[in-house]
Amino acid sequence: MSQEQHIPPAGSRRAFLRTAALGIAAFFVYATRQQTTVDISSGPREGLRAPAIVLGTLGGAEMSLADVNGRVVIVNFWASWCAPCRAEMPALQRLYDAEHAGGLDILAVNSTVQDDPAAIAGFATEFGLTFPILLDTTGDAGRHYRVQALPSTFIIDRRGVVRRVLYGGPLSEAMLRAAVEPLLWERA
Amino acid sequence: MYPVLNLGPLAIHVPGLILLVGVWFGLWWVDRGAARTAIDRDWLSSTLLMALGGGLIAARIAYAIPAATAYLNDPLALIRPELNSFEPAWGLITAALVVLIRFQRRSLLTVDALAVVTPGVIILFIATALADLAAGSHYGLPTTLPWGIQLWEASRHPTQVYRIIGCIAALLLWERTAHEQTAAARLRLTIGTMAATIIISDGFLADSATFPGGIRISQVLAWVVLVLAWPTTTSGTAVRQADGTAETKPDSAI
């Protein structure tokens, strides 16, 4: 003979556990919310402060990344013998011509340590480059940006934070514009 | 961290290579699962390839839309093999839609059929996390915990490894429950495990897309998926037997 009793059903215990677990998960989501301050580390990856660059230019002066603080900067590592670098230089120049007044700067860092110094000036003349060309004679800038292949391009916002890392090339003007234009609209 | 592997004159983009291997391995695993069902394997392969192609096209178009003028001036840029100009989220959404539409057209939109695709999705998640680890992307917050990895001037949470561990757990659960549970239960368990993995691993990301206030979008989406994957239990009334044992019966049966 069976007797019906209103004992606590297993289902209600499971419902309680479910609610508790989902509550804990929701609390975890809230507790691990992202802090609004930028990660103070520097490094060549999205979200980190761009590593410093201080190099001599093709014109003989010295230039640093800090000199273009508050502007959107494309740092492009290249060499004169690198075919994709050659192919993307006209696109970089066109973008520079169009957007320099709007807040864009381009630092073309030549990997001089693995290039022929005599060929660099000829390269700049051949493509009519008007943006600064920096000479990485020791390879330190390339090391700080962990450059393992040419070209490598880093897009830095007005706060000095790396926003895009682009390995390889040639990059098209349209692709670069899509990456740069939203940053030009941002405030420092 | 090896974003680029130099082999003589060749510079190989390691994250891209890992994703390629991941896609191939995922397709192989799905095909292996389909062999145990009545699903036409050729049709399934073509569906997945269509999803892959559709996903790539959608990811490129989504990238181009905000700079539509630039792409209209240079339409060929849309089809250039530039690895950097994709919006992966839109690619994934489109690929999922292609699979769902193709399955529905064949009246295959069933739990059993969707279950065949599940391991492939898990493997794609693992490949993505491995690619992030190789690139040094999606890095974690600084930590003093002993398992932190040295990356970008700090010891950091290995968030990519957290995700890989969670995905492997989901894959193992999937395989181990093959003969014990229904496809629906396995699907819920796996999706729940994946959602929990994202909630935990993304909580330690240093940089991610957020809602105002810093709440991470990926965690909120994963929490919603967790709620949906964890069904409310059916209410019931316990019936105590004469021998003292209790049996729970659904209310509808009483």
mmCIF file of N, CA, C and O in Angstrom, chain B residues 14-87:
data_model
loop_
_atom_site.group_PDB
_atom_site.id
_atom_site.type_symbol
_atom_site.label_atom_id
_atom_site.label_comp_id
_atom_site.label_asym_id
_atom_site.label_seq_id
_atom_site.Cartn_x
_atom_site.Cartn_y
_atom_site.Cartn_z
ATOM 1 N N VAL B 14 51.337 32.066 -38.002
ATOM 2 C CA VAL B 14 51.021 30.879 -37.195
ATOM 3 C C VAL B 14 49.552 30.848 -36.746
ATOM 4 O O VAL B 14 48.902 29.804 -36.864
ATOM 5 N N PRO B 15 48.978 31.959 -36.226
ATOM 6 C CA PRO B 15 47.567 31.887 -35.830
ATOM 7 C C PRO B 15 46.651 31.470 -36.984
ATOM 8 O O PRO B 15 45.725 30.678 -36.795
ATOM 9 N N GLY B 16 46.933 31.991 -38.182
ATOM 10 C CA GLY B 16 46.126 31.616 -39.347
ATOM 11 C C GLY B 16 46.258 30.135 -39.657
ATOM 12 O O GLY B 16 45.270 29.464 -39.975
ATOM 13 N N LEU B 17 47.496 29.630 -39.528
ATOM 14 C CA LEU B 17 47.741 28.211 -39.789
ATOM 15 C C LEU B 17 46.981 27.336 -38.780
ATOM 16 O O LEU B 17 46.372 26.319 -39.144
ATOM 17 N N ILE B 18 47.009 27.759 -37.505
ATOM 18 C CA ILE B 18 46.300 27.000 -36.459
ATOM 19 C C ILE B 18 44.801 26.978 -36.756
ATOM 20 O O ILE B 18 44.144 25.933 -36.629
ATOM 21 N N LEU B 19 44.251 28.125 -37.157
ATOM 22 C CA LEU B 19 42.814 28.176 -37.470
ATOM 23 C C LEU B 19 42.475 27.257 -38.634
ATOM 24 O O LEU B 19 41.459 26.564 -38.623
ATOM 25 N N LEU B 20 43.370 27.243 -39.640
ATOM 26 C CA LEU B 20 43.156 26.389 -40.807
ATOM 27 C C LEU B 20 43.135 24.913 -40.401
ATOM 28 O O LEU B 20 42.244 24.148 -40.802
ATOM 29 N N VAL B 21 44.115 24.524 -39.577
ATOM 30 C CA VAL B 21 44.172 23.136 -39.089
ATOM 31 C C VAL B 21 42.938 22.840 -38.238
ATOM 32 O O VAL B 21 42.339 21.748 -38.330
ATOM 33 N N GLY B 22 42.527 23.818 -37.419
ATOM 34 C CA GLY B 22 41.347 23.644 -36.567
ATOM 35 C C GLY B 22 40.089 23.414 -37.389
ATOM 36 O O GLY B 22 39.282 22.541 -37.071
ATOM 37 N N VAL B 23 39.932 24.186 -38.456
ATOM 38 C CA VAL B 23 38.757 24.024 -39.333
ATOM 39 C C VAL B 23 38.767 22.637 -39.964
ATOM 40 O O VAL B 23 37.754 21.932 -39.979
ATOM 41 N N TRP B 24 39.948 22.228 -40.458
ATOM 42 C CA TRP B 24 40.057 20.915 -41.096
ATOM 43 C C TRP B 24 39.719 19.797 -40.100
ATOM 44 O O TRP B 24 38.948 18.894 -40.389
ATOM 45 N N PHE B 25 40.295 19.897 -38.880
ATOM 46 C CA PHE B 25 40.088 18.871 -37.860
ATOM 47 C C PHE B 25 38.618 18.843 -37.425
ATOM 48 O O PHE B 25 38.027 17.768 -37.232
ATOM 49 N N GLY B 26 38.018 20.038 -37.290
ATOM 50 C CA GLY B 26 36.607 20.123 -36.904
ATOM 51 C C GLY B 26 35.712 19.469 -37.948
ATOM 52 O O GLY B 26 34.788 18.715 -37.617
ATOM 53 N N LEU B 27 36.001 19.744 -39.229
ATOM 54 C CA LEU B 27 35.200 19.138 -40.311
ATOM 55 C C LEU B 27 35.344 17.623 -40.301
ATOM 56 O O LEU B 27 34.368 16.885 -40.477
ATOM 57 N N TRP B 28 36.589 17.159 -40.065
ATOM 58 C CA TRP B 28 36.828 15.715 -40.022
ATOM 59 C C TRP B 28 36.031 15.074 -38.893
ATOM 60 O O TRP B 28 35.407 14.036 -39.058
ATOM 61 N N TRP B 29 36.005 15.743 -37.722
ATOM 62 C CA TRP B 29 35.318 15.185 -36.555
ATOM 63 C C TRP B 29 33.801 15.136 -36.802
ATOM 64 O O TRP B 29 33.135 14.161 -36.445
ATOM 65 N N VAL B 30 33.285 16.191 -37.416
ATOM 66 C CA VAL B 30 31.847 16.227 -37.719
ATOM 67 C C VAL B 30 31.501 15.118 -38.709
ATOM 68 O O VAL B 30 30.495 14.417 -38.545
ATOM 69 N N ASP B 31 32.349 14.933 -39.712
ATOM 70 C CA ASP B 31 32.113 13.890 -40.711
ATOM 71 C C ASP B 31 32.124 12.505 -40.050
ATOM 72 O O ASP B 31 31.300 11.645 -40.362
ATOM 73 N N ARG B 32 33.037 12.341 -39.108
ATOM 74 C CA ARG B 32 33.142 11.074 -38.367
ATOM 75 C C ARG B 32 31.844 10.820 -37.583
ATOM 76 O O ARG B 32 31.332 9.699 -37.549
ATOM 77 N N GLY B 33 31.298 11.868 -36.962
ATOM 78 C CA GLY B 33 30.043 11.737 -36.210
ATOM 79 C C GLY B 33 28.868 11.463 -37.129
ATOM 80 O O GLY B 33 27.978 10.679 -36.797
ATOM 81 N N ALA B 34 28.880 12.096 -38.302
ATOM 82 C CA ALA B 34 27.764 11.935 -39.243
ATOM 83 C C ALA B 34 27.689 10.514 -39.776
ATOM 84 O O ALA B 34 26.611 10.033 -40.132
ATOM 85 N N ALA B 35 28.838 9.832 -39.805
ATOM 86 C CA ALA B 35 28.868 8.459 -40.324
ATOM 87 C C ALA B 35 28.011 7.522 -39.471
ATOM 88 O O ALA B 35 27.554 6.490 -39.945
ATOM 89 N N ARG B 36 27.783 7.906 -38.205
ATOM 90 C CA ARG B 36 26.974 7.059 -37.310
ATOM 91 C C ARG B 36 25.491 7.393 -37.394
ATOM 92 O O ARG B 36 24.685 6.839 -36.667
ATOM 93 N N THR B 37 25.141 8.371 -38.227
ATOM 94 C CA THR B 37 23.730 8.770 -38.330
ATOM 95 C C THR B 37 23.234 8.553 -39.764
ATOM 96 O O THR B 37 23.990 8.105 -40.635
ATOM 97 N N ALA B 38 21.974 8.924 -39.976
ATOM 98 C CA ALA B 38 21.389 8.753 -41.314
ATOM 99 C C ALA B 38 21.643 9.975 -42.197
ATOM 100 O O ALA B 38 21.193 10.024 -43.349
ATOM 101 N N ILE B 39 22.352 10.958 -41.677
ATOM 102 C CA ILE B 39 22.578 12.193 -42.448
ATOM 103 C C ILE B 39 23.523 11.898 -43.613
ATOM 104 O O ILE B 39 24.538 11.215 -43.445
ATOM 105 N N ASP B 40 23.163 12.439 -44.782
ATOM 106 C CA ASP B 40 23.990 12.289 -45.976
ATOM 107 C C ASP B 40 25.306 13.060 -45.764
ATOM 108 O O ASP B 40 25.299 14.292 -45.607
ATOM 109 N N ARG B 41 26.422 12.333 -45.747
ATOM 110 C CA ARG B 41 27.703 12.964 -45.405
ATOM 111 C C ARG B 41 28.150 13.970 -46.460
ATOM 112 O O ARG B 41 28.743 14.998 -46.123
ATOM 113 N N ASP B 42 27.875 13.682 -47.724
ATOM 114 C CA ASP B 42 28.254 14.628 -48.785
ATOM 115 C C ASP B 42 27.481 15.941 -48.635
ATOM 116 O O ASP B 42 28.042 17.037 -48.775
ATOM 117 N N TRP B 43 26.181 15.784 -48.347
ATOM 118 C CA TRP B 43 25.352 16.971 -48.162
ATOM 119 C C TRP B 43 25.845 17.775 -46.961
ATOM 120 O O TRP B 43 25.927 19.001 -47.007
ATOM 121 N N LEU B 44 26.204 17.075 -45.883
ATOM 122 C CA LEU B 44 26.689 17.759 -44.677
ATOM 123 C C LEU B 44 28.004 18.490 -44.961
ATOM 124 O O LEU B 44 28.188 19.643 -44.551
ATOM 125 N N SER B 45 28.920 17.819 -45.703
ATOM 126 C CA SER B 45 30.199 18.464 -46.041
ATOM 127 C C SER B 45 29.967 19.731 -46.848
ATOM 128 O O SER B 45 30.582 20.774 -46.573
ATOM 129 N N SER B 46 29.051 19.637 -47.834
ATOM 130 C CA SER B 46 28.808 20.830 -48.660
ATOM 131 C C SER B 46 28.151 21.923 -47.825
ATOM 132 O O SER B 46 28.426 23.110 -48.010
ATOM 133 N N THR B 47 27.292 21.534 -46.866
ATOM 134 C CA THR B 47 26.658 22.531 -45.985
ATOM 135 C C THR B 47 27.724 23.275 -45.173
ATOM 136 O O THR B 47 27.701 24.505 -45.062
ATOM 137 N N LEU B 48 28.665 22.512 -44.612
ATOM 138 C CA LEU B 48 29.691 23.136 -43.775
ATOM 139 C C LEU B 48 30.630 24.015 -44.603
ATOM 140 O O LEU B 48 31.059 25.078 -44.149
ATOM 141 N N LEU B 49 30.926 23.574 -45.835
ATOM 142 C CA LEU B 49 31.776 24.403 -46.700
ATOM 143 C C LEU B 49 31.047 25.686 -47.105
ATOM 144 O O LEU B 49 31.651 26.761 -47.172
ATOM 145 N N MET B 50 29.725 25.567 -47.328
ATOM 146 C CA MET B 50 28.933 26.769 -47.639
ATOM 147 C C MET B 50 28.918 27.712 -46.439
ATOM 148 O O MET B 50 29.005 28.939 -46.593
ATOM 149 N N ALA B 51 28.816 27.136 -45.245
ATOM 150 C CA ALA B 51 28.822 27.958 -44.020
ATOM 151 C C ALA B 51 30.155 28.683 -43.887
ATOM 152 O O ALA B 51 30.212 29.866 -43.536
ATOM 153 N N LEU B 52 31.228 27.957 -44.210
ATOM 154 C CA LEU B 52 32.578 28.534 -44.131
ATOM 155 C C LEU B 52 32.719 29.689 -45.125
ATOM 156 O O LEU B 52 33.172 30.789 -44.770
ATOM 157 N N GLY B 53 32.307 29.432 -46.366
ATOM 158 C CA GLY B 53 32.404 30.470 -47.408
ATOM 159 C C GLY B 53 31.506 31.661 -47.090
ATOM 160 O O GLY B 53 31.935 32.821 -47.179
ATOM 161 N N GLY B 54 30.268 31.375 -46.669
ATOM 162 C CA GLY B 54 29.332 32.447 -46.316
ATOM 163 C C GLY B 54 29.848 33.273 -45.151
ATOM 164 O O GLY B 54 29.732 34.504 -45.140
ATOM 165 N N GLY B 55 30.446 32.572 -44.187
ATOM 166 C CA GLY B 55 30.995 33.259 -43.019
ATOM 167 C C GLY B 55 32.126 34.191 -43.400
ATOM 168 O O GLY B 55 32.203 35.328 -42.922
ATOM 169 N N LEU B 56 33.006 33.730 -44.300
ATOM 170 C CA LEU B 56 34.143 34.563 -44.735
ATOM 171 C C LEU B 56 33.652 35.802 -45.477
ATOM 172 O O LEU B 56 34.121 36.916 -45.235
ATOM 173 N N ILE B 57 32.672 35.595 -46.373
ATOM 174 C CA ILE B 57 32.142 36.728 -47.148
ATOM 175 C C ILE B 57 31.480 37.755 -46.218
ATOM 176 O O ILE B 57 31.723 38.960 -46.312
ATOM 177 N N ALA B 58 30.666 37.235 -45.289
ATOM 178 C CA ALA B 58 29.964 38.151 -44.371
ATOM 179 C C ALA B 58 30.959 38.899 -43.479
ATOM 180 O O ALA B 58 30.780 40.099 -43.210
ATOM 181 N N ALA B 59 32.011 38.191 -43.047
ATOM 182 C CA ALA B 59 33.002 38.832 -42.174
ATOM 183 C C ALA B 59 33.728 39.952 -42.915
ATOM 184 O O ALA B 59 34.004 41.013 -42.343
ATOM 185 N N ARG B 60 34.001 39.758 -44.218
ATOM 186 C CA ARG B 60 34.685 40.784 -44.998
ATOM 187 C C ARG B 60 33.733 41.973 -45.260
ATOM 188 O O ARG B 60 34.114 43.129 -45.121
ATOM 189 N N ILE B 61 32.478 41.666 -45.601
ATOM 190 C CA ILE B 61 31.518 42.751 -45.872
ATOM 191 C C ILE B 61 31.279 43.580 -44.602
ATOM 192 O O ILE B 61 31.243 44.812 -44.645
ATOM 193 N N ALA B 62 31.163 42.886 -43.471
ATOM 194 C CA ALA B 62 30.938 43.607 -42.209
ATOM 195 C C ALA B 62 32.117 44.514 -41.886
ATOM 196 O O ALA B 62 31.938 45.604 -41.334
ATOM 197 N N TYR B 63 33.316 44.089 -42.257
ATOM 198 C CA TYR B 63 34.499 44.932 -42.029
ATOM 199 C C TYR B 63 34.461 46.148 -42.952
ATOM 200 O O TYR B 63 34.819 47.265 -42.560
ATOM 201 N N ALA B 64 33.986 45.930 -44.188
ATOM 202 C CA ALA B 64 34.033 46.989 -45.202
ATOM 203 C C ALA B 64 32.937 48.043 -45.019
ATOM 204 O O ALA B 64 33.143 49.203 -45.385
ATOM 205 N N ILE B 65 31.802 47.660 -44.456
ATOM 206 C CA ILE B 65 30.654 48.582 -44.397
ATOM 207 C C ILE B 65 30.984 49.926 -43.720
ATOM 208 O O ILE B 65 30.658 50.981 -44.263
ATOM 209 N N PRO B 66 31.660 49.934 -42.560
ATOM 210 C CA PRO B 66 31.943 51.242 -41.944
ATOM 211 C C PRO B 66 32.833 52.132 -42.819
ATOM 212 O O PRO B 66 32.849 53.347 -42.637
ATOM 213 N N ALA B 67 33.600 51.543 -43.742
ATOM 214 C CA ALA B 67 34.445 52.344 -44.640
ATOM 215 C C ALA B 67 33.972 52.128 -46.077
ATOM 216 O O ALA B 67 34.766 51.904 -46.993
ATOM 217 N N ALA B 68 32.648 52.190 -46.242
ATOM 218 C CA ALA B 68 32.048 51.842 -47.533
ATOM 219 C C ALA B 68 32.616 52.678 -48.678
ATOM 220 O O ALA B 68 32.867 52.157 -49.769
ATOM 221 N N THR B 69 32.840 53.968 -48.434
ATOM 222 C CA THR B 69 33.329 54.837 -49.510
ATOM 223 C C THR B 69 34.687 54.350 -50.013
ATOM 224 O O THR B 69 34.922 54.294 -51.226
ATOM 225 N N ALA B 70 35.560 54.010 -49.072
ATOM 226 C CA ALA B 70 36.902 53.552 -49.459
ATOM 227 C C ALA B 70 36.813 52.277 -50.286
ATOM 228 O O ALA B 70 37.532 52.109 -51.279
ATOM 229 N N TYR B 71 35.920 51.363 -49.899
ATOM 230 C CA TYR B 71 35.791 50.108 -50.636
ATOM 231 C C TYR B 71 35.082 50.309 -51.977
ATOM 232 O O TYR B 71 35.334 49.569 -52.924
ATOM 233 N N LEU B 72 34.193 51.318 -52.054
ATOM 234 C CA LEU B 72 33.549 51.608 -53.339
ATOM 235 C C LEU B 72 34.567 52.177 -54.328
ATOM 236 O O LEU B 72 34.510 51.912 -55.528
ATOM 237 N N ASN B 73 35.518 52.948 -53.798
ATOM 238 C CA ASN B 73 36.577 53.493 -54.659
ATOM 239 C C ASN B 73 37.550 52.409 -55.117
ATOM 240 O O ASN B 73 38.232 52.570 -56.124
ATOM 241 N N ASP B 74 37.652 51.350 -54.341
ATOM 242 C CA ASP B 74 38.582 50.263 -54.661
ATOM 243 C C ASP B 74 37.892 48.915 -54.395
ATOM 244 O O ASP B 74 38.199 48.215 -53.433
ATOM 245 N N PRO B 75 36.906 48.558 -55.258
ATOM 246 C CA PRO B 75 36.108 47.337 -55.001
ATOM 247 C C PRO B 75 36.948 46.065 -54.921
ATOM 248 O O PRO B 75 36.578 45.117 -54.230
ATOM 249 N N LEU B 76 38.093 46.047 -55.623
ATOM 250 C CA LEU B 76 38.930 44.840 -55.600
ATOM 251 C C LEU B 76 39.468 44.543 -54.201
ATOM 252 O O LEU B 76 39.821 43.400 -53.886
ATOM 253 N N ALA B 77 39.527 45.574 -53.354
ATOM 254 C CA ALA B 77 40.015 45.370 -51.981
ATOM 255 C C ALA B 77 39.109 44.398 -51.227
ATOM 256 O O ALA B 77 39.550 43.750 -50.270
ATOM 257 N N LEU B 78 37.860 44.290 -51.677
ATOM 258 C CA LEU B 78 36.927 43.363 -51.016
ATOM 259 C C LEU B 78 37.370 41.912 -51.138
ATOM 260 O O LEU B 78 37.078 41.083 -50.280
ATOM 261 N N ILE B 79 38.050 41.598 -52.240
ATOM 262 C CA ILE B 79 38.424 40.191 -52.466
ATOM 263 C C ILE B 79 39.928 39.948 -52.294
ATOM 264 O O ILE B 79 40.413 38.874 -52.610
ATOM 265 N N ARG B 80 40.657 40.955 -51.802
ATOM 266 C CA ARG B 80 42.092 40.736 -51.569
ATOM 267 C C ARG B 80 42.283 39.796 -50.384
ATOM 268 O O ARG B 80 41.544 39.851 -49.411
ATOM 269 N N PRO B 81 43.292 38.927 -50.455
ATOM 270 C CA PRO B 81 43.518 37.993 -49.343
ATOM 271 C C PRO B 81 44.197 38.675 -48.151
ATOM 272 O O PRO B 81 45.323 38.366 -47.799
ATOM 273 N N GLU B 82 43.493 39.624 -47.534
ATOM 274 C CA GLU B 82 44.031 40.318 -46.362
ATOM 275 C C GLU B 82 43.451 39.687 -45.103
ATOM 276 O O GLU B 82 42.246 39.791 -44.852
ATOM 277 N N LEU B 83 44.297 39.035 -44.339
ATOM 278 C CA LEU B 83 43.828 38.335 -43.141
ATOM 279 C C LEU B 83 43.292 39.294 -42.086
ATOM 280 O O LEU B 83 42.548 38.893 -41.197
ATOM 281 N N ASN B 84 43.707 40.568 -42.191
ATOM 282 C CA ASN B 84 43.386 41.508 -41.126
ATOM 283 C C ASN B 84 42.020 42.159 -41.267
ATOM 284 O O ASN B 84 41.566 42.815 -40.350
ATOM 285 N N SER B 85 41.401 42.020 -42.432
ATOM 286 C CA SER B 85 40.170 42.779 -42.644
ATOM 287 C C SER B 85 38.933 41.884 -42.610
ATOM 288 O O SER B 85 38.271 41.678 -43.622
ATOM 289 N N PHE B 86 38.672 41.347 -41.438
ATOM 290 C CA PHE B 86 37.472 40.538 -41.209
ATOM 291 C C PHE B 86 36.839 40.942 -39.882
ATOM 292 O O PHE B 86 37.537 41.357 -38.966
ATOM 293 N N GLU B 87 35.516 40.815 -39.799
ATOM 294 C CA GLU B 87 34.808 40.965 -38.528
ATOM 295 C C GLU B 87 34.342 39.572 -38.131
ATOM 296 O O GLU B 87 33.294 39.104 -38.570
#
